[in-house]
Coordinates of N, CA, C and O in Angstrom, one line a residue:
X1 N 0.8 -1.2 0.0 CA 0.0 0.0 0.0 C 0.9 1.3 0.0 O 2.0 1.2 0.4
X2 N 0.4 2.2 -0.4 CA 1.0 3.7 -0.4 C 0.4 4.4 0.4 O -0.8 4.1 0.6
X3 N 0.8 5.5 1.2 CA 0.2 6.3 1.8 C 0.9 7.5 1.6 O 2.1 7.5 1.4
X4 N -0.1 8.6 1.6 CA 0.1 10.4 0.9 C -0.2 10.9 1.7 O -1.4 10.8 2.2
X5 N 0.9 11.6 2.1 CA 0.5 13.0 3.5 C 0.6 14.2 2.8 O 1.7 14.4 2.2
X6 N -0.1 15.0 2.9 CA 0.3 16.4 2.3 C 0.0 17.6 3.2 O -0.6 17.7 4.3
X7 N 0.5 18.4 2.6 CA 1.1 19.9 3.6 C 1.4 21.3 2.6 O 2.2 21.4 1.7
X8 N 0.6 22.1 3.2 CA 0.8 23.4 2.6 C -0.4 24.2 2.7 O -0.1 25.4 2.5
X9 N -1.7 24.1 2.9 CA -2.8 23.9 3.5 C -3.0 25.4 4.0 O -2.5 25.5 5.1
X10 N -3.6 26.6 3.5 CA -4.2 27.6 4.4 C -4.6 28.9 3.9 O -4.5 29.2 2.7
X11 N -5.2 29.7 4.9 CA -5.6 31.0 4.3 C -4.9 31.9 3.4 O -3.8 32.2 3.9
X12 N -5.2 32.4 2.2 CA -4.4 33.3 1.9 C -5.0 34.7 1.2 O -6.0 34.8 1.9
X13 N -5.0 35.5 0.7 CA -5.7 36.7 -0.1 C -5.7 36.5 -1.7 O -4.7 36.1 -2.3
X14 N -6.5 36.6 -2.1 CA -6.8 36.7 -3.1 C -5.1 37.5 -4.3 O -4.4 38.5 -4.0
X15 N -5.0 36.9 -5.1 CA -3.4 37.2 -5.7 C -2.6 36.7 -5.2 O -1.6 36.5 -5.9
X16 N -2.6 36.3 -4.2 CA -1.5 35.2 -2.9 C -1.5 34.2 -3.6 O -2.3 33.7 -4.4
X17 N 0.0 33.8 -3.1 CA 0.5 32.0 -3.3 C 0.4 31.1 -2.3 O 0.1 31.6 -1.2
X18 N 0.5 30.0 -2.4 CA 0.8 28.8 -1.7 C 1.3 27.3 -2.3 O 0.6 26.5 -3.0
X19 N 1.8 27.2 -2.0 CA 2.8 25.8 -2.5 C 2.3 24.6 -1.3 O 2.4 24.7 -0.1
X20 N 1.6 23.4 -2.2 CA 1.5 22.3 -1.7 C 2.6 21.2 -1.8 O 3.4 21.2 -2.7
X21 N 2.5 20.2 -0.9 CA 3.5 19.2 -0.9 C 2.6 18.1 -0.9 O 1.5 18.2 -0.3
X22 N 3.1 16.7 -1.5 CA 2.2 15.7 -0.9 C 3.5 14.6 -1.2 O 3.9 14.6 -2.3
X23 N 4.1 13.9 -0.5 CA 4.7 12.9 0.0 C 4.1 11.6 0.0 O 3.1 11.2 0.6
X24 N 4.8 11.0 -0.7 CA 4.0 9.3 -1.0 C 5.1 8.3 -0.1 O 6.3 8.2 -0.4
X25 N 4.4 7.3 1.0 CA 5.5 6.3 1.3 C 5.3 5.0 1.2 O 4.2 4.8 0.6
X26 N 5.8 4.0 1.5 CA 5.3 2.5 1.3 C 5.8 2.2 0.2 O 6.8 2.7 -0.4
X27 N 4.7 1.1 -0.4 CA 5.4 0.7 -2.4 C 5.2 1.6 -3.2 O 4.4 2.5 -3.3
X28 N 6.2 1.4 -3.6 CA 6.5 2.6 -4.7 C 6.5 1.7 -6.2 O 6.7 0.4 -6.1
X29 N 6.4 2.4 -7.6 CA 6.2 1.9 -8.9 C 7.4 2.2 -9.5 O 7.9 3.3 -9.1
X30 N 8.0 1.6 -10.3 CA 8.9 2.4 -11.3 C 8.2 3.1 -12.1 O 9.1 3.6 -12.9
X31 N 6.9 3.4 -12.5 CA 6.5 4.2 -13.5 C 4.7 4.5 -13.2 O 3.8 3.7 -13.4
X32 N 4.8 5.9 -12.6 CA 3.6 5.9 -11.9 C 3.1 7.8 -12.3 O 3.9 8.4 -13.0
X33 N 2.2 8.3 -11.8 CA 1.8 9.2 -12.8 C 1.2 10.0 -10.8 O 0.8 9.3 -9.8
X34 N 1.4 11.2 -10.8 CA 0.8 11.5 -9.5 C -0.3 13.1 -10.1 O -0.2 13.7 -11.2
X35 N -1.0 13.4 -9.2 CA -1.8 14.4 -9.4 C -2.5 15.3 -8.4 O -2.4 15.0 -7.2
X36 N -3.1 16.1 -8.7 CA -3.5 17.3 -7.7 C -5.3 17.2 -8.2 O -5.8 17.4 -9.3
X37 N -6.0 16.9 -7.0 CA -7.7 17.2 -7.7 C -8.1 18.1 -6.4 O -7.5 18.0 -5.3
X38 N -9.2 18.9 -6.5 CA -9.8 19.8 -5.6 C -11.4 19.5 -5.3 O -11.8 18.8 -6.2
X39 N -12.1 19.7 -4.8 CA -12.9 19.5 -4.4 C -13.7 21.4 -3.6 O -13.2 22.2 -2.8
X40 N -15.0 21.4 -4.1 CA -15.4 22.8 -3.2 C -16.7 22.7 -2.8 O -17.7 22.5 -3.5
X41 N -16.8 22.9 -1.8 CA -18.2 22.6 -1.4 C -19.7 23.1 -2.1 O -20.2 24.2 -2.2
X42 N -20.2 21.8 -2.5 CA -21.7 21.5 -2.8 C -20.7 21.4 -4.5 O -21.5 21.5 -5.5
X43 N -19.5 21.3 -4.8 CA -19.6 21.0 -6.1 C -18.3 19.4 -6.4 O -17.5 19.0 -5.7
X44 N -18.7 18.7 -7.7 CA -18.2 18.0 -7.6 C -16.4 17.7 -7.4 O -15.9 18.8 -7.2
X45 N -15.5 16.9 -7.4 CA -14.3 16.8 -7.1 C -13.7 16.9 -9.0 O -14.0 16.1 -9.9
X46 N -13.0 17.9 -9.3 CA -12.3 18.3 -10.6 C -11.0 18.2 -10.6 O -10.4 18.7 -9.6
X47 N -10.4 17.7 -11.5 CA -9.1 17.7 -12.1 C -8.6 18.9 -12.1 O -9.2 19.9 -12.6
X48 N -7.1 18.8 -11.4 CA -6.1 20.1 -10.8 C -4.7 20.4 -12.1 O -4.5 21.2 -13.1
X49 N -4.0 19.1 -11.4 CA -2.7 18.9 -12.1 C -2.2 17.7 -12.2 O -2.3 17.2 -11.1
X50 N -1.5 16.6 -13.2 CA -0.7 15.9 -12.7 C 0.6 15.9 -13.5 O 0.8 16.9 -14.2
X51 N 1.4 14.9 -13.4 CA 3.0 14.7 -14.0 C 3.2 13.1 -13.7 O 3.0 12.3 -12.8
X52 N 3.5 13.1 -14.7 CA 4.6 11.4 -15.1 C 5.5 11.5 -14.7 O 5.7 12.6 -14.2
X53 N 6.4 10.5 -14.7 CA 7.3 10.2 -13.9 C 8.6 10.8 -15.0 O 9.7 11.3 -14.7
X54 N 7.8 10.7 -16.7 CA 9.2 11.6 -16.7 C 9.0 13.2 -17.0 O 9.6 13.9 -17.8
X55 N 8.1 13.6 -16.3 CA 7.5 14.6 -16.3 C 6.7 16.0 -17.2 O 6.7 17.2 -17.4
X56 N 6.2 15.0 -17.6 CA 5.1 15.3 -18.8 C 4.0 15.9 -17.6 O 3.9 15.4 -16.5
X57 N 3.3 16.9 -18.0 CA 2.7 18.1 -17.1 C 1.2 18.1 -18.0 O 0.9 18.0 -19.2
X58 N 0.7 18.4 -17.2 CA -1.2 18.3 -17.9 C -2.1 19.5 -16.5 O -2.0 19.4 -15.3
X59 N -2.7 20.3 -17.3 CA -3.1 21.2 -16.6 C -4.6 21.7 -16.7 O -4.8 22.4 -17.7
X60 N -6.1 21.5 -15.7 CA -7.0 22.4 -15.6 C -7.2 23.5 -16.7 O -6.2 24.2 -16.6
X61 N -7.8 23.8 -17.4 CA -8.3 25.1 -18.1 C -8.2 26.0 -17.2 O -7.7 26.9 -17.7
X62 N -8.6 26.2 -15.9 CA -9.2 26.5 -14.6 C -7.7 27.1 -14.2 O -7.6 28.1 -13.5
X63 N -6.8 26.5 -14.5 CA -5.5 26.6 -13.6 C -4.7 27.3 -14.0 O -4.2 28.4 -13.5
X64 N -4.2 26.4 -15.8 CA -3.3 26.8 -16.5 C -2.5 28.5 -16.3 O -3.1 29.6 -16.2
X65 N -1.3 28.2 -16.2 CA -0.5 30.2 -16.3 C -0.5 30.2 -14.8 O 0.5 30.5 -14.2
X66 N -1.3 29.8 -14.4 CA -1.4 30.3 -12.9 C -0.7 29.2 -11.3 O -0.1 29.6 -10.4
X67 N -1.1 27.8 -11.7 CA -0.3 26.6 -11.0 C 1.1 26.1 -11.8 O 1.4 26.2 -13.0
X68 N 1.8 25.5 -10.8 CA 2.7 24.7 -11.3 C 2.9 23.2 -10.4 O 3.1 23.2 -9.2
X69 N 2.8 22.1 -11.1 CA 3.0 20.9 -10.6 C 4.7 20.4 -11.0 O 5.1 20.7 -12.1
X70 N 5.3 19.8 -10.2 CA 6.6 19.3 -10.2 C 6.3 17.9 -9.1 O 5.5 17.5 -8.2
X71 N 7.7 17.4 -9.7 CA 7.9 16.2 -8.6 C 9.2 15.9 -8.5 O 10.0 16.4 -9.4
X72 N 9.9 14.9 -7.1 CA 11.0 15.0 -6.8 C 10.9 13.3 -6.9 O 10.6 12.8 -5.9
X73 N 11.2 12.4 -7.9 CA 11.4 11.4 -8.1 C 11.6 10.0 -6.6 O 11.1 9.0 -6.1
X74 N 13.2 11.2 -6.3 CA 13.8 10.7 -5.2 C 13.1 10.6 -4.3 O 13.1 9.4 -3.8
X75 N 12.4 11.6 -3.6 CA 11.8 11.4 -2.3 C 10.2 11.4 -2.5 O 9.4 12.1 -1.8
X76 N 9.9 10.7 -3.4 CA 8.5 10.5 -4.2 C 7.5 11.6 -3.3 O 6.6 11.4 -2.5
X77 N 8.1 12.9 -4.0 CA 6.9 14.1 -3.2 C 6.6 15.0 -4.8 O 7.4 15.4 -5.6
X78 N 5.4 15.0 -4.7 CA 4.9 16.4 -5.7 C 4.4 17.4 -5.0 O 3.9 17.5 -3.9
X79 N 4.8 18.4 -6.2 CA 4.5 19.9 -5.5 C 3.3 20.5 -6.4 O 3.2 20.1 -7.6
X80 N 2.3 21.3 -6.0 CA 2.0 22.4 -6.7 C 2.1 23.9 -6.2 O 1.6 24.0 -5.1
X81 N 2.5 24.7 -6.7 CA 2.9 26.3 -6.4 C 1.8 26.7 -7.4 O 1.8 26.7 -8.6
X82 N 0.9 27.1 -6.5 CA -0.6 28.2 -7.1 C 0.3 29.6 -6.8 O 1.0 29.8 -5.8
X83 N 0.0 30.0 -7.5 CA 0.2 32.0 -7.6 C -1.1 31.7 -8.2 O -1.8 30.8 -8.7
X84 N -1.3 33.6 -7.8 CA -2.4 34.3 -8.4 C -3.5 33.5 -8.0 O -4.0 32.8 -8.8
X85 N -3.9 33.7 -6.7 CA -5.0 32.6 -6.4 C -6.3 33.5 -6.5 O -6.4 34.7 -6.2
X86 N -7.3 32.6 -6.8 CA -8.4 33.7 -6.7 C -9.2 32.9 -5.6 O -8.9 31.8 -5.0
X87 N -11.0 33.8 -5.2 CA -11.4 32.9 -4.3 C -12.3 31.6 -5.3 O -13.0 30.8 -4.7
X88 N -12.2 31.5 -6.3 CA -12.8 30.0 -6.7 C -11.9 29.3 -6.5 O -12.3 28.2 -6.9
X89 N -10.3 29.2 -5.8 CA -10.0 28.8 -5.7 C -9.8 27.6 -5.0 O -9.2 26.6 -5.2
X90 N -11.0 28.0 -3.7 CA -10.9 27.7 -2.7 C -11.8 26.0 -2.6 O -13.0 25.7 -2.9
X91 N -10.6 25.3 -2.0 CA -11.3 23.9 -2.0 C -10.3 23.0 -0.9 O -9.3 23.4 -0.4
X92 N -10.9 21.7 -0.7 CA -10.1 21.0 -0.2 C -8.9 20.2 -1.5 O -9.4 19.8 -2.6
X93 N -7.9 20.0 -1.4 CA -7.0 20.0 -1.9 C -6.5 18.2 -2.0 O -5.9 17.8 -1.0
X94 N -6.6 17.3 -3.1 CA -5.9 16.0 -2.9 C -5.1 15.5 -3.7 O -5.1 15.7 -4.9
X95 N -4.1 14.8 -3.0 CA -3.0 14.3 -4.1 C -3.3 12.7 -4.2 O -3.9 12.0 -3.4
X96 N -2.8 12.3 -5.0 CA -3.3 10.9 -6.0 C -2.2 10.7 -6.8 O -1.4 11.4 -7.5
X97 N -2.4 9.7 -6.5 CA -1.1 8.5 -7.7 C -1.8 7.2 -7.9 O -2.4 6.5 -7.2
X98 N -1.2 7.1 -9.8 CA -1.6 5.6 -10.2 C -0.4 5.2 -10.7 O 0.6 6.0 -10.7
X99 N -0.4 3.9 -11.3 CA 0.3 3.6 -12.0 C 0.1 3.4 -13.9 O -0.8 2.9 -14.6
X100 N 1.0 3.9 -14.2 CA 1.1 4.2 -15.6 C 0.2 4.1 -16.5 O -0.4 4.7 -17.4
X101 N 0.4 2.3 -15.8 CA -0.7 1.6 -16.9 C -2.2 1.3 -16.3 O -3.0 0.4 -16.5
X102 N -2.2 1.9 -15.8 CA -3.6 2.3 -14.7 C -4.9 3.0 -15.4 O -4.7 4.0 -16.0
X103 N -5.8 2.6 -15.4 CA -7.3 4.0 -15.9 C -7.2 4.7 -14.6 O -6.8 5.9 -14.6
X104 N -7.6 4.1 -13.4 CA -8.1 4.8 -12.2 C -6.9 5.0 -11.0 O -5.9 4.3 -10.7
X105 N -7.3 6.0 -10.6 CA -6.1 6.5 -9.4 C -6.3 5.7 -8.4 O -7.2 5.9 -7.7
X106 N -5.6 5.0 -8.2 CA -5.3 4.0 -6.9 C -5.1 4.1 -5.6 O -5.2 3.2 -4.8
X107 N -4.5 5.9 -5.5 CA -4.4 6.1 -4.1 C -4.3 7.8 -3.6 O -3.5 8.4 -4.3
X108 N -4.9 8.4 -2.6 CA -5.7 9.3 -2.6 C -5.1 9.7 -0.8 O -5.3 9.1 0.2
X109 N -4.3 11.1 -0.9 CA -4.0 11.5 0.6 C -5.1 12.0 1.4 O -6.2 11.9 0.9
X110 N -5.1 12.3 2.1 CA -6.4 12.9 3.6 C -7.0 14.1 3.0 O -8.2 14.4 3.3
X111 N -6.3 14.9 1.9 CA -6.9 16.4 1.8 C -6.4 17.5 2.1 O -5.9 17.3 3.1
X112 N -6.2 18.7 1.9 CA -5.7 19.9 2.7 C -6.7 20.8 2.4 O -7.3 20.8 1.3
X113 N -6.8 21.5 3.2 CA -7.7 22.5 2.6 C -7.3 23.8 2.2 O -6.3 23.9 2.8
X114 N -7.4 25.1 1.3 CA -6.9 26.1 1.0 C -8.2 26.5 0.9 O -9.2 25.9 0.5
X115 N -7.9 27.7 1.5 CA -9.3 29.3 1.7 C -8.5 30.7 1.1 O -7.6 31.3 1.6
X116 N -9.3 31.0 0.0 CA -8.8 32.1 -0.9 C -9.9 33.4 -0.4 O -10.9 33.5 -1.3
X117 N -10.0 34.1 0.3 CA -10.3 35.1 0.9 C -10.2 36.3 -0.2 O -9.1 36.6 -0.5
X118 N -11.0 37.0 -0.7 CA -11.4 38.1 -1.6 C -11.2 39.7 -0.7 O -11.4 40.8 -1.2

């Protein structure tokens, strides 16, 4: 099993940044695909960001110009760095990993939440 903790998590103003972390430990894949999805209350859970392993980048309409997703292979952690945040921003925050050859995301951290304040 894998388990995803993430961190970075909080209030910020409207134009503000914040950079998430999410940390994957346990089995790990040689070739596994990780991602960022959001969730906001009373609406459904939408696609953020993700990256391959050799880091091929796919991005939200919603996002694009404005997030960046990265990953550190070695210490199997991905990042996203939101600038320019607005308040639709505002959601609970999850990181997810599958494997390559996967349709469905197989593994899913606790959440973080971010509040974009107008």
């Amino acid at each position: 099993q894998v388990q995803l903790v993430e961190s970075g998590g909080g209030l910020v103003q409207a134009g503000g940044s914040l950079r998430l972390s999410c940390a994957a430990s346990g089995r790990t894949f040689s070739n596994y695909v990780m991602g960022w999805f959001r969730q906001a209350p009373g609406k459904a859970r939408e696609f953020v960001a993700s990256i391959t392993w050799k880091s091929s980048t796919y991005y939200a309409d919603s996002v694009k110009g404005r997030f960046t997703i990265s990953r550190d292979n070695v210490k199997n952690t991905v990042y996203v760095q939101m600038n320019s945040l607005k308040p639709e921003d505002t959601a609970v925050y999850y990181c997810a990993v599958r494997r390559s050859d996967s349709i469905n995301w197989d593994y899913w951290g606790q959440g973080t939440q971010v509040t974009v304040s107008s």
